[in-house]
Amino acid sequence: MSSKGGAAVLGLLLAACLSGCAVGPDFAAPDAPLGAGYAVGKPANVTQSAAIAGGGAQRLVPGRDIPGEWWRLFRSKQIAALVAEAVNNHPNIAAAEAALRQARETTEADVGSFFPSATLTQSVARTQMTTAQFGGLGQSSSSSGSQSSSSSGPTAIIYTLHNSNAAVSFTPDVFGKTARTVEGDFAASEYQRYQLEATYLALTANVVTAAIADSSYASQIKVTRVLIADYQKQLDILQKRFELGAVSAADVVSEKALVAQAQATLPPLEKARAQTRNQLMAYLGRFPNDDKGEAIDIEHLHLPRDLPLSLPSNLVRQRPDVLSAEAQLHQASANVGVATANMLPQLTLTGNGGSQASNFSQLFLPQTSVYNLATQLSGQAFDAGRLFHQREAKLAALEQTEAQYRATVISAFENVANALQAIKHDAETLRAQVAAEKAAAESLDISQAQYTAGSTTYTTVLNAEQTLLSARLNRVQAQAARFSDTAALMQALGGGWWNRIDETPASLPKPTDLISTLPIAAAIRAEAEERSRAR
């Protein structure tokens, strides 16, 4: 058979394999849940405002797309730099890319099952035999390529044998076992792809919220120290007035207790900030002693006025965790097909061809050729129900994955709903805290004036000072919550990963020329290369 004829036959076999009947369920991506929403009724799309940094009103814009680098909405170069460093350095990103490449390499490996396997053998052997092995005695004449010796006993025969052989084995994918296996592999690759996006999203959101928390603690520490300094000044005044006999010792002691109480609030705040800094360093891929002091000032952050809000029907196509669950559902469906195909007969075609000759020059002559062709059809005759129950196990796994997918979708809507509620109510909280701080400052001024005039006790002044400290700390926390709520909404909506390229060449499979001719392998590789070029 000519090489062109062999290639044609091989092509026909591959076409038959790829177009064969694949048993098992054909996967279809689940539709978005009907009637799903983020709240009962129509939520207000504009929040309240307060006259302070981070207190601006925010407007929800349904249907607006999520920017790929959503953290730039805060207009902070420091936040952008921190996120870039985390993405470049954190080992979780590298691990996710390696896992994605591993899954893709597994897919490419299993794609090779669509092709016949061929083994080439070339050997040469020098052999000495004796006629005694055949019960022969006496003299034997030598033939071409052999030597013999005459004696009254057995004769030695020495010869050289050249052997060239090709063995080909092919299992047509009659019932789609290989197709379903590769389908499951591709679904596993998709799962790892969306796990990479989930890792990227979680890391970027954690960096932003940690930087905001760090800024909040720094502001709370600053506010506390300022108030402690004010209390200390008040204590110094009281001490002098006590020495002059104008105030009682009880008033001085009460102020000292207030100063001590305020000072006692500093260590917990400093501890919380130090731990937050350590956490931020870990997100950046640094060790705690590599802290260079980078920090943001919450007073200089920009609170986005317009917030994108994905339509409920689009959320399931945007959340990496939902898409990961969908990929697992796809893989479970393909596994049912594999288990079904295992119950059916398997056809195997084998062929061996080559040439044998005593001289290398004669190796490829027509009369020295040898070949063997065979067809085998095998199937399980009795296995005590093993294959049946293996398929039932895969069906149960499919049902489990379907339930897990629905749970993931419900959690996704819950996350968005919680973020929207937080944006609404934390805006109201900040407005109330600003008003409470203003009222507490005015109350302190009035009580101090009344105490100086002798119309009230110093206990009133102490209560006013404590109220002001609490009000200012609560206001700083409420400011930080507004920014954190925006980050939480961006994360809940999927983070806009579809508007950026997160994969690097580390996630791509190594190319091979042979299987690139196969449609499914070419499609996988084309997608990966397109992402690489886009980056």
Short mmCIF file of C-alpha atoms in Angstrom, two decimals:
data_model
loop_
_atom_site.label_atom_id
_atom_site.label_comp_id
_atom_site.label_asym_id
_atom_site.label_seq_id
_atom_site.Cartn_x
_atom_site.Cartn_y
_atom_site.Cartn_z
CA MET A 1 0.00 0.00 0.00
CA SER A 2 1.37 3.43 -0.91
CA SER A 3 2.00 6.10 1.70
CA LYS A 4 -0.75 8.27 0.20
CA GLY A 5 -3.18 5.38 0.35
CA GLY A 6 -2.26 4.69 3.97
CA ALA A 7 -2.76 8.35 4.86
CA ALA A 8 -6.17 8.31 3.20
CA VAL A 9 -7.24 5.24 5.16
CA LEU A 10 -5.97 6.78 8.37
CA GLY A 11 -7.90 9.95 7.61
CA LEU A 12 -11.10 8.00 7.03
CA LEU A 13 -10.64 6.11 10.29
CA LEU A 14 -10.10 9.34 12.21
CA ALA A 15 -13.14 10.93 10.59
CA ALA A 16 -15.25 7.94 11.51
CA CYS A 17 -13.90 8.09 15.05
CA LEU A 18 -14.65 11.76 15.49
CA SER A 19 -18.09 11.56 13.96
CA GLY A 20 -19.04 8.41 15.84
CA CYS A 21 -21.87 8.09 18.27
CA ALA A 22 -20.88 9.32 21.73
CA VAL A 23 -22.99 7.69 24.39
CA GLY A 24 -24.03 9.52 27.53
CA PRO A 25 -25.73 12.89 28.06
CA ASP A 26 -24.84 15.85 25.85
CA PHE A 27 -24.00 18.76 28.14
CA ALA A 28 -25.79 22.10 27.85
CA ALA A 29 -24.88 25.06 30.02
CA PRO A 30 -27.62 25.81 32.58
CA ASP A 31 -29.78 28.82 31.86
CA ALA A 32 -29.87 31.78 34.21
CA PRO A 33 -32.43 31.19 36.98
CA LEU A 34 -35.82 32.63 36.09
CA GLY A 35 -37.10 35.40 38.30
CA ALA A 36 -33.87 35.71 40.30
CA GLY A 37 -33.10 39.16 41.67
CA TYR A 38 -31.13 41.02 44.29
CA ALA A 39 -33.96 42.40 46.44
CA VAL A 40 -37.69 42.35 47.03
CA GLY A 41 -39.20 45.13 44.97
CA LYS A 42 -37.14 47.82 43.27
CA PRO A 43 -34.24 49.00 45.43
CA ALA A 44 -33.27 52.66 45.59
CA ASN A 45 -30.46 53.39 43.17
CA VAL A 46 -29.03 56.48 44.93
CA THR A 47 -27.51 56.46 48.42
CA GLN A 48 -27.45 59.23 50.98
CA SER A 49 -24.50 61.60 51.16
CA ALA A 50 -22.50 63.20 53.94
CA ALA A 51 -20.22 66.24 53.81
CA ILE A 52 -16.98 64.37 54.40
CA ALA A 53 -14.41 62.36 52.47
CA GLY A 54 -16.02 59.11 51.35
CA GLY A 55 -19.47 60.51 52.04
CA GLY A 56 -20.61 61.20 48.50
CA ALA A 57 -23.84 59.75 47.17
CA GLN A 58 -23.52 56.75 44.88
CA ARG A 59 -25.79 55.82 42.00
CA LEU A 60 -26.34 52.26 40.82
CA VAL A 61 -26.37 51.88 37.04
CA PRO A 62 -28.08 48.59 36.06
CA GLY A 63 -26.54 46.89 33.04
CA ARG A 64 -23.27 48.83 33.07
CA ASP A 65 -20.20 46.68 32.44
CA ILE A 66 -17.60 46.08 35.16
CA PRO A 67 -14.16 47.53 34.34
CA GLY A 68 -11.37 44.96 34.26
CA GLU A 69 -9.22 47.02 36.64
CA TRP A 70 -12.09 48.08 38.89
CA TRP A 71 -9.74 49.16 41.70
CA ARG A 72 -8.75 52.18 39.61
CA LEU A 73 -12.21 53.61 40.34
CA PHE A 74 -10.73 54.81 43.65
CA ARG A 75 -8.20 56.96 41.70
CA SER A 76 -5.34 55.85 43.93
CA LYS A 77 -1.94 55.19 42.36
CA GLN A 78 -0.87 53.46 45.58
CA ILE A 79 -3.75 50.97 45.44
CA ALA A 80 -2.99 50.27 41.78
CA ALA A 81 0.68 49.69 42.61
CA LEU A 82 -0.17 47.34 45.48
CA VAL A 83 -2.54 45.30 43.31
CA ALA A 84 0.06 45.03 40.52
CA GLU A 85 2.69 43.82 42.98
CA ALA A 86 0.35 41.23 44.47
CA VAL A 87 -0.62 39.83 41.07
CA ASN A 88 3.03 39.57 40.02
CA ASN A 89 4.37 38.08 43.24
CA HIS A 90 1.75 36.05 45.09
CA PRO A 91 2.36 32.30 44.80
CA ASN A 92 -1.36 31.52 44.59
CA ILE A 93 -1.43 33.05 41.11
CA ALA A 94 1.53 30.94 39.99
CA ALA A 95 -0.06 27.83 41.52
CA ALA A 96 -3.36 28.49 39.73
CA GLU A 97 -1.56 28.95 36.40
CA ALA A 98 0.41 25.73 36.91
CA ALA A 99 -2.83 23.87 37.72
CA LEU A 100 -4.37 25.26 34.53
CA ARG A 101 -1.41 24.17 32.44
CA GLN A 102 -1.50 20.71 34.03
CA ALA A 103 -5.17 20.33 33.09
CA ARG A 104 -4.50 21.48 29.54
CA GLU A 105 -1.55 19.12 29.16
CA THR A 106 -3.78 16.27 30.34
CA THR A 107 -6.31 17.23 27.67
CA GLU A 108 -3.63 17.25 24.99
CA ALA A 109 -2.37 13.87 26.16
CA ASP A 110 -5.82 12.28 25.97
CA VAL A 111 -6.44 13.83 22.56
CA GLY A 112 -3.65 11.56 21.34
CA SER A 113 -5.98 8.59 21.90
CA PHE A 114 -7.84 9.58 18.72
CA PHE A 115 -4.76 8.53 16.74
CA PRO A 116 -3.32 5.09 16.11
CA SER A 117 -0.21 4.21 18.09
CA ALA A 118 2.80 3.01 16.11
CA THR A 119 6.01 1.39 17.25
CA LEU A 120 9.05 1.09 14.98
CA THR A 121 11.71 -1.56 15.62
CA GLN A 122 15.04 -2.02 13.89
CA SER A 123 17.31 -4.82 15.07
CA VAL A 124 20.25 -6.93 14.00
CA ALA A 125 21.17 -10.22 15.66
CA ARG A 126 24.20 -12.51 15.29
CA THR A 127 23.23 -16.07 16.20
CA GLN A 128 25.07 -19.38 16.49
CA MET A 129 23.04 -22.58 16.48
CA THR A 130 23.90 -26.23 16.37
CA THR A 131 22.27 -29.04 14.47
CA ALA A 132 22.06 -30.91 17.75
CA GLN A 133 19.10 -28.70 18.56
CA PHE A 134 17.28 -30.40 15.73
CA GLY A 135 18.59 -33.88 16.42
CA GLY A 136 20.86 -33.62 13.40
CA LEU A 137 24.28 -35.29 13.19
CA GLY A 138 26.88 -35.07 10.57
CA GLN A 139 28.03 -32.45 8.19
CA SER A 140 25.79 -29.62 7.12
CA SER A 141 26.43 -27.31 4.26
CA SER A 142 26.51 -23.60 4.84
CA SER A 143 24.18 -21.17 3.23
CA SER A 144 24.47 -17.49 2.40
CA GLY A 145 25.40 -15.47 5.40
CA SER A 146 26.19 -18.52 7.55
CA GLN A 147 29.20 -20.52 8.53
CA SER A 148 29.46 -24.24 9.31
CA SER A 149 32.15 -26.67 10.44
CA SER A 150 32.50 -30.38 9.62
CA SER A 151 32.95 -32.95 12.28
CA SER A 152 31.68 -36.29 13.26
CA GLY A 153 29.45 -34.52 15.77
CA PRO A 154 26.84 -31.77 15.53
CA THR A 155 27.45 -28.91 13.08
CA ALA A 156 27.51 -25.23 14.15
CA ILE A 157 25.41 -22.79 12.16
CA ILE A 158 26.21 -19.08 12.49
CA TYR A 159 24.04 -16.44 10.81
CA THR A 160 23.06 -12.77 10.98
CA LEU A 161 19.40 -11.66 10.90
CA HIS A 162 18.30 -8.11 10.11
CA ASN A 163 14.78 -7.23 11.19
CA SER A 164 12.75 -4.08 10.48
CA ASN A 165 9.24 -3.95 11.90
CA ALA A 166 6.36 -1.50 12.38
CA ALA A 167 3.49 -2.30 14.73
CA VAL A 168 0.30 -0.23 14.55
CA SER A 169 -2.65 -0.40 16.92
CA PHE A 170 -5.84 1.63 16.64
CA THR A 171 -9.00 1.65 18.70
CA PRO A 172 -11.77 3.50 16.84
CA ASP A 173 -13.90 5.63 19.14
CA VAL A 174 -17.07 3.81 18.11
CA PHE A 175 -19.12 4.73 21.18
CA GLY A 176 -17.40 8.00 22.04
CA LYS A 177 -15.39 6.95 25.09
CA THR A 178 -12.36 8.93 23.97
CA ALA A 179 -14.51 11.87 22.92
CA ARG A 180 -16.20 11.95 26.33
CA THR A 181 -12.84 11.60 28.07
CA VAL A 182 -11.44 14.57 26.18
CA GLU A 183 -14.68 16.46 26.81
CA GLY A 184 -14.22 15.86 30.53
CA ASP A 185 -10.60 16.94 30.30
CA PHE A 186 -11.60 20.14 28.57
CA ALA A 187 -14.20 20.80 31.28
CA ALA A 188 -11.48 20.25 33.90
CA SER A 189 -9.33 22.78 32.06
CA GLU A 190 -12.20 25.25 32.09
CA TYR A 191 -12.61 24.65 35.82
CA GLN A 192 -8.94 25.49 36.42
CA ARG A 193 -9.23 28.49 34.13
CA TYR A 194 -12.05 29.94 36.22
CA GLN A 195 -10.23 28.98 39.41
CA LEU A 196 -7.41 31.20 38.17
CA GLU A 197 -9.90 34.03 37.71
CA ALA A 198 -11.35 33.37 41.17
CA THR A 199 -7.86 33.47 42.67
CA TYR A 200 -7.09 36.70 40.83
CA LEU A 201 -10.38 38.25 41.95
CA ALA A 202 -9.99 37.22 45.59
CA LEU A 203 -6.40 38.46 45.72
CA THR A 204 -7.12 41.87 44.20
CA ALA A 205 -10.17 42.39 46.42
CA ASN A 206 -8.21 41.33 49.51
CA VAL A 207 -5.39 43.77 48.69
CA VAL A 208 -7.84 46.65 48.29
CA THR A 209 -9.81 45.89 51.46
CA ALA A 210 -6.61 45.30 53.48
CA ALA A 211 -5.20 48.65 52.30
CA ILE A 212 -8.47 50.37 53.25
CA ALA A 213 -8.51 48.64 56.66
CA ASP A 214 -4.91 49.69 57.23
CA SER A 215 -5.82 53.28 56.41
CA SER A 216 -8.83 53.07 58.74
CA TYR A 217 -6.72 51.86 61.65
CA ALA A 218 -4.13 54.55 60.96
CA SER A 219 -6.88 57.21 61.05
CA GLN A 220 -8.36 55.79 64.26
CA ILE A 221 -4.91 55.85 65.88
CA LYS A 222 -4.39 59.43 64.73
CA VAL A 223 -7.81 60.53 66.05
CA THR A 224 -7.18 58.81 69.38
CA ARG A 225 -3.78 60.44 69.80
CA VAL A 226 -5.17 63.89 69.02
CA LEU A 227 -7.92 63.46 71.59
CA ILE A 228 -5.44 62.12 74.15
CA ALA A 229 -3.34 65.24 73.60
CA ASP A 230 -6.46 67.39 74.13
CA TYR A 231 -7.33 65.46 77.28
CA GLN A 232 -3.79 65.92 78.54
CA LYS A 233 -4.03 69.67 78.01
CA GLN A 234 -7.30 69.69 79.90
CA LEU A 235 -5.66 67.67 82.68
CA ASP A 236 -2.78 70.18 82.90
CA ILE A 237 -5.29 73.02 83.24
CA LEU A 238 -7.20 71.17 85.93
CA GLN A 239 -3.98 70.42 87.79
CA LYS A 240 -3.08 74.11 87.91
CA ARG A 241 -6.58 75.07 88.96
CA PHE A 242 -6.46 72.42 91.66
CA GLU A 243 -3.23 73.88 92.97
CA LEU A 244 -5.00 77.21 93.16
CA GLY A 245 -7.94 75.56 94.95
CA ALA A 246 -10.41 76.26 92.15
CA VAL A 247 -11.32 72.59 91.48
CA SER A 248 -11.54 69.48 93.56
CA ALA A 249 -9.08 66.60 93.57
CA ALA A 250 -11.88 64.35 92.35
CA ASP A 251 -12.09 66.31 89.10
CA VAL A 252 -8.34 65.93 88.54
CA VAL A 253 -8.43 62.21 89.26
CA SER A 254 -11.42 61.75 86.92
CA GLU A 255 -9.54 63.47 84.09
CA LYS A 256 -6.47 61.33 84.75
CA ALA A 257 -8.66 58.23 84.52
CA LEU A 258 -10.06 59.48 81.19
CA VAL A 259 -6.55 60.02 79.80
CA ALA A 260 -5.54 56.54 80.92
CA GLN A 261 -8.65 54.99 79.40
CA ALA A 262 -8.01 56.75 76.08
CA GLN A 263 -4.38 55.62 76.13
CA ALA A 264 -5.55 52.06 76.75
CA THR A 265 -7.45 52.11 73.47
CA LEU A 266 -4.25 52.68 71.49
CA PRO A 267 -2.53 49.26 71.89
CA PRO A 268 -5.50 47.28 70.49
CA LEU A 269 -5.68 49.64 67.53
CA GLU A 270 -1.94 49.42 66.95
CA LYS A 271 -2.07 45.63 67.22
CA ALA A 272 -4.93 45.45 64.73
CA ARG A 273 -3.06 47.69 62.32
CA ALA A 274 0.16 45.70 62.66
CA GLN A 275 -1.69 42.46 61.94
CA THR A 276 -3.44 44.07 58.99
CA ARG A 277 -0.06 45.23 57.68
CA ASN A 278 1.27 41.68 58.00
CA GLN A 279 -1.74 40.41 56.10
CA LEU A 280 -1.20 43.02 53.39
CA MET A 281 2.46 42.03 53.08
CA ALA A 282 1.39 38.40 52.65
CA TYR A 283 -0.99 39.40 49.85
CA LEU A 284 1.91 41.23 48.19
CA GLY A 285 4.05 38.11 48.40
CA ARG A 286 6.37 39.65 50.99
CA PHE A 287 7.52 38.60 54.42
CA PRO A 288 6.53 40.79 57.41
CA ASN A 289 10.02 42.27 57.68
CA ASP A 290 9.79 43.46 54.06
CA ASP A 291 7.19 46.09 54.99
CA LYS A 292 8.32 49.35 53.35
CA GLY A 293 5.54 51.41 54.91
CA GLU A 294 3.41 51.95 51.80
CA ALA A 295 -0.03 53.15 52.89
CA ILE A 296 -3.00 55.02 51.55
CA ASP A 297 -4.81 57.94 53.16
CA ILE A 298 -8.53 57.32 53.30
CA GLU A 299 -9.09 61.08 53.13
CA HIS A 300 -7.55 61.12 49.65
CA LEU A 301 -9.47 58.18 48.19
CA HIS A 302 -12.14 58.82 45.57
CA LEU A 303 -15.51 57.17 46.15
CA PRO A 304 -16.97 56.23 42.75
CA ARG A 305 -20.21 58.06 42.13
CA ASP A 306 -21.59 55.62 39.56
CA LEU A 307 -21.53 51.93 40.39
CA PRO A 308 -22.12 49.28 37.73
CA LEU A 309 -24.78 46.71 38.55
CA SER A 310 -24.95 43.60 36.41
CA LEU A 311 -28.36 42.38 35.35
CA PRO A 312 -29.40 39.25 37.28
CA SER A 313 -29.57 37.29 34.03
CA ASN A 314 -25.86 38.03 33.39
CA LEU A 315 -24.50 37.28 36.85
CA VAL A 316 -24.09 33.53 36.30
CA ARG A 317 -21.89 34.20 33.26
CA GLN A 318 -19.67 36.61 35.19
CA ARG A 319 -18.93 34.97 38.53
CA PRO A 320 -15.81 32.74 38.38
CA ASP A 321 -17.15 30.50 41.13
CA VAL A 322 -20.40 29.88 39.23
CA LEU A 323 -18.50 29.18 36.01
CA SER A 324 -16.17 26.83 37.91
CA ALA A 325 -19.21 24.97 39.24
CA GLU A 326 -20.60 24.81 35.70
CA ALA A 327 -17.33 23.33 34.45
CA GLN A 328 -17.50 20.69 37.19
CA LEU A 329 -21.05 19.94 36.09
CA HIS A 330 -19.81 19.54 32.51
CA GLN A 331 -17.04 17.18 33.64
CA ALA A 332 -19.49 15.10 35.68
CA SER A 333 -21.73 14.81 32.61
CA ALA A 334 -18.81 13.64 30.46
CA ASN A 335 -17.84 11.09 33.11
CA VAL A 336 -21.27 9.49 32.74
CA GLY A 337 -20.56 9.08 29.04
CA VAL A 338 -17.20 7.46 29.75
CA ALA A 339 -18.78 5.04 32.23
CA THR A 340 -21.52 4.19 29.70
CA ALA A 341 -18.97 3.52 26.95
CA ASN A 342 -17.06 1.21 29.28
CA MET A 343 -20.10 -1.09 29.30
CA LEU A 344 -20.04 -1.48 25.51
CA PRO A 345 -17.76 -3.61 23.28
CA GLN A 346 -14.43 -2.22 22.16
CA LEU A 347 -12.98 -2.65 18.67
CA THR A 348 -9.22 -2.80 18.25
CA LEU A 349 -7.34 -2.92 14.93
CA THR A 350 -3.72 -4.07 14.93
CA GLY A 351 -1.16 -4.53 12.22
CA ASN A 352 2.45 -5.57 12.09
CA GLY A 353 4.60 -5.20 9.02
CA GLY A 354 8.25 -5.35 8.27
CA SER A 355 11.07 -7.24 6.65
CA GLN A 356 13.56 -9.91 7.67
CA ALA A 357 16.77 -10.79 5.85
CA SER A 358 20.18 -12.21 6.54
CA ASN A 359 21.82 -9.31 4.69
CA PHE A 360 20.92 -5.66 5.20
CA SER A 361 20.91 -5.09 1.42
CA GLN A 362 18.09 -7.63 1.08
CA LEU A 363 16.04 -6.17 3.95
CA PHE A 364 13.60 -4.24 1.80
CA LEU A 365 13.12 -6.66 -1.07
CA PRO A 366 9.53 -7.82 -1.68
CA GLN A 367 10.32 -11.44 -0.88
CA THR A 368 11.68 -10.53 2.59
CA SER A 369 8.54 -8.66 3.76
CA VAL A 370 6.32 -10.02 6.51
CA TYR A 371 3.03 -8.71 7.89
CA ASN A 372 0.17 -9.51 10.20
CA LEU A 373 -3.29 -7.87 10.37
CA ALA A 374 -5.83 -8.52 13.12
CA THR A 375 -9.18 -7.24 14.33
CA GLN A 376 -10.40 -7.74 17.88
CA LEU A 377 -13.83 -7.06 19.35
CA SER A 378 -13.97 -7.43 23.11
CA GLY A 379 -16.59 -6.78 25.72
CA GLN A 380 -17.30 -7.65 29.32
CA ALA A 381 -19.28 -10.87 29.52
CA PHE A 382 -19.68 -10.98 33.31
CA ASP A 383 -18.42 -8.58 35.98
CA ALA A 384 -20.97 -9.06 38.78
CA GLY A 385 -22.45 -5.61 38.08
CA ARG A 386 -19.19 -3.68 38.49
CA LEU A 387 -19.53 -1.54 35.34
CA PHE A 388 -23.23 -0.94 35.97
CA HIS A 389 -22.62 0.38 39.47
CA GLN A 390 -19.67 2.45 38.30
CA ARG A 391 -22.03 4.19 35.88
CA GLU A 392 -24.64 4.63 38.62
CA ALA A 393 -21.95 6.21 40.79
CA LYS A 394 -21.18 8.70 38.02
CA LEU A 395 -24.89 9.49 37.68
CA ALA A 396 -25.08 10.15 41.42
CA ALA A 397 -22.01 12.37 41.14
CA LEU A 398 -23.75 14.29 38.36
CA GLU A 399 -26.79 14.84 40.57
CA GLN A 400 -24.53 15.99 43.40
CA THR A 401 -22.73 18.45 41.12
CA GLU A 402 -26.06 19.81 39.86
CA ALA A 403 -27.14 20.54 43.44
CA GLN A 404 -23.78 22.14 44.21
CA TYR A 405 -24.11 24.33 41.13
CA ARG A 406 -27.52 25.56 42.26
CA ALA A 407 -26.12 26.30 45.73
CA THR A 408 -23.27 28.30 44.18
CA VAL A 409 -25.72 30.35 42.12
CA ILE A 410 -27.82 31.11 45.18
CA SER A 411 -24.70 32.19 47.10
CA ALA A 412 -23.70 34.46 44.21
CA PHE A 413 -27.02 36.31 44.34
CA GLU A 414 -26.76 36.48 48.13
CA ASN A 415 -23.31 38.09 47.88
CA VAL A 416 -24.55 40.78 45.49
CA ALA A 417 -27.64 41.43 47.60
CA ASN A 418 -25.54 41.77 50.75
CA ALA A 419 -23.15 44.17 49.02
CA LEU A 420 -26.04 46.32 47.82
CA GLN A 421 -27.56 46.42 51.29
CA ALA A 422 -24.20 47.35 52.77
CA ILE A 423 -23.75 50.20 50.28
CA LYS A 424 -27.19 51.56 51.12
CA HIS A 425 -27.10 51.25 54.90
CA ASP A 426 -23.43 52.13 55.40
CA ALA A 427 -24.07 55.39 53.54
CA GLU A 428 -26.85 56.10 56.03
CA THR A 429 -24.55 55.09 58.88
CA LEU A 430 -21.80 57.48 57.79
CA ARG A 431 -24.26 60.34 57.50
CA ALA A 432 -25.54 59.61 61.00
CA GLN A 433 -22.00 59.25 62.40
CA VAL A 434 -20.96 62.60 60.94
CA ALA A 435 -23.97 64.21 62.59
CA ALA A 436 -23.24 62.38 65.85
CA GLU A 437 -19.60 63.57 65.83
CA LYS A 438 -20.67 67.15 65.20
CA ALA A 439 -23.20 66.98 68.01
CA ALA A 440 -20.65 65.39 70.38
CA ALA A 441 -18.11 68.15 69.66
CA GLU A 442 -20.74 70.83 70.31
CA SER A 443 -21.83 69.07 73.51
CA LEU A 444 -18.24 69.01 74.76
CA ASP A 445 -17.81 72.73 74.09
CA ILE A 446 -21.04 73.52 75.94
CA SER A 447 -20.25 71.29 78.93
CA GLN A 448 -16.73 72.74 79.26
CA ALA A 449 -18.16 76.25 79.18
CA GLN A 450 -20.79 75.35 81.77
CA TYR A 451 -18.19 73.73 84.00
CA THR A 452 -16.01 76.81 83.79
CA ALA A 453 -19.04 78.91 84.76
CA GLY A 454 -19.74 76.50 87.60
CA SER A 455 -23.15 75.48 86.35
CA THR A 456 -22.40 71.74 85.91
CA THR A 457 -20.22 69.00 87.34
CA TYR A 458 -17.04 67.70 85.80
CA THR A 459 -18.72 64.35 85.26
CA THR A 460 -20.70 66.00 82.49
CA VAL A 461 -17.46 67.11 80.83
CA LEU A 462 -15.99 63.60 81.12
CA ASN A 463 -19.06 62.03 79.54
CA ALA A 464 -18.92 64.53 76.69
CA GLU A 465 -15.23 63.80 76.08
CA GLN A 466 -15.82 60.05 76.02
CA THR A 467 -18.76 60.49 73.65
CA LEU A 468 -16.65 62.56 71.28
CA LEU A 469 -13.88 59.93 71.19
CA SER A 470 -16.36 57.17 70.39
CA ALA A 471 -18.13 59.31 67.79
CA ARG A 472 -14.91 60.11 65.94
CA LEU A 473 -13.74 56.51 65.92
CA ASN A 474 -17.15 55.37 64.66
CA ARG A 475 -17.06 58.01 61.93
CA VAL A 476 -13.64 56.83 60.71
CA GLN A 477 -14.88 53.24 60.63
CA ALA A 478 -17.98 54.31 58.71
CA GLN A 479 -15.81 56.13 56.17
CA ALA A 480 -13.73 53.01 55.55
CA ALA A 481 -16.88 50.90 55.22
CA ARG A 482 -18.06 52.99 52.25
CA PHE A 483 -14.90 52.18 50.29
CA SER A 484 -14.87 48.54 51.37
CA ASP A 485 -18.51 48.18 50.30
CA THR A 486 -17.63 49.34 46.79
CA ALA A 487 -14.81 46.78 46.60
CA ALA A 488 -17.18 44.07 47.88
CA LEU A 489 -19.74 44.89 45.18
CA MET A 490 -17.10 44.70 42.44
CA GLN A 491 -15.98 41.33 43.76
CA ALA A 492 -19.57 40.04 44.07
CA LEU A 493 -20.26 40.99 40.44
CA GLY A 494 -17.24 39.07 39.16
CA GLY A 495 -14.60 41.79 39.03
CA GLY A 496 -14.71 42.35 35.26
CA TRP A 497 -12.22 39.54 34.48
CA TRP A 498 -13.71 39.27 30.98
CA ASN A 499 -12.33 42.75 30.23
CA ARG A 500 -8.71 41.82 30.92
CA ILE A 501 -6.29 38.96 30.22
CA ASP A 502 -5.05 37.26 33.37
CA GLU A 503 -3.33 34.23 31.84
CA THR A 504 0.38 34.22 31.11
CA PRO A 505 2.39 31.76 28.98
CA ALA A 506 2.90 29.70 32.17
CA SER A 507 -0.68 28.45 31.79
CA LEU A 508 -0.36 27.32 28.17
CA PRO A 509 0.35 23.75 27.07
CA LYS A 510 3.54 22.95 25.17
CA PRO A 511 2.76 22.67 21.44
CA THR A 512 3.27 19.49 19.42
CA ASP A 513 2.97 19.38 15.64
CA LEU A 514 1.28 15.98 15.44
CA ILE A 515 -1.94 16.46 17.35
CA SER A 516 -2.31 20.04 16.14
CA THR A 517 -3.98 18.51 13.06
CA LEU A 518 -6.84 17.24 15.19
CA PRO A 519 -9.82 19.65 15.30
CA ILE A 520 -10.40 19.51 19.06
CA ALA A 521 -6.72 19.92 19.87
CA ALA A 522 -6.42 22.77 17.37
CA ALA A 523 -9.40 24.51 18.96
CA ILE A 524 -7.91 24.24 22.45
CA ARG A 525 -4.53 25.50 21.31
CA ALA A 526 -6.03 28.33 19.23
CA GLU A 527 -7.89 29.62 22.26
CA ALA A 528 -4.77 29.50 24.42
CA GLU A 529 -2.62 31.21 21.79
CA GLU A 530 -5.21 33.92 21.27
CA ARG A 531 -5.14 34.72 24.97
CA SER A 532 -1.34 34.76 24.92
CA ARG A 533 -1.23 37.17 21.98
CA ALA A 534 -3.81 39.41 23.60
CA ARG A 535 -1.64 39.68 26.69
#
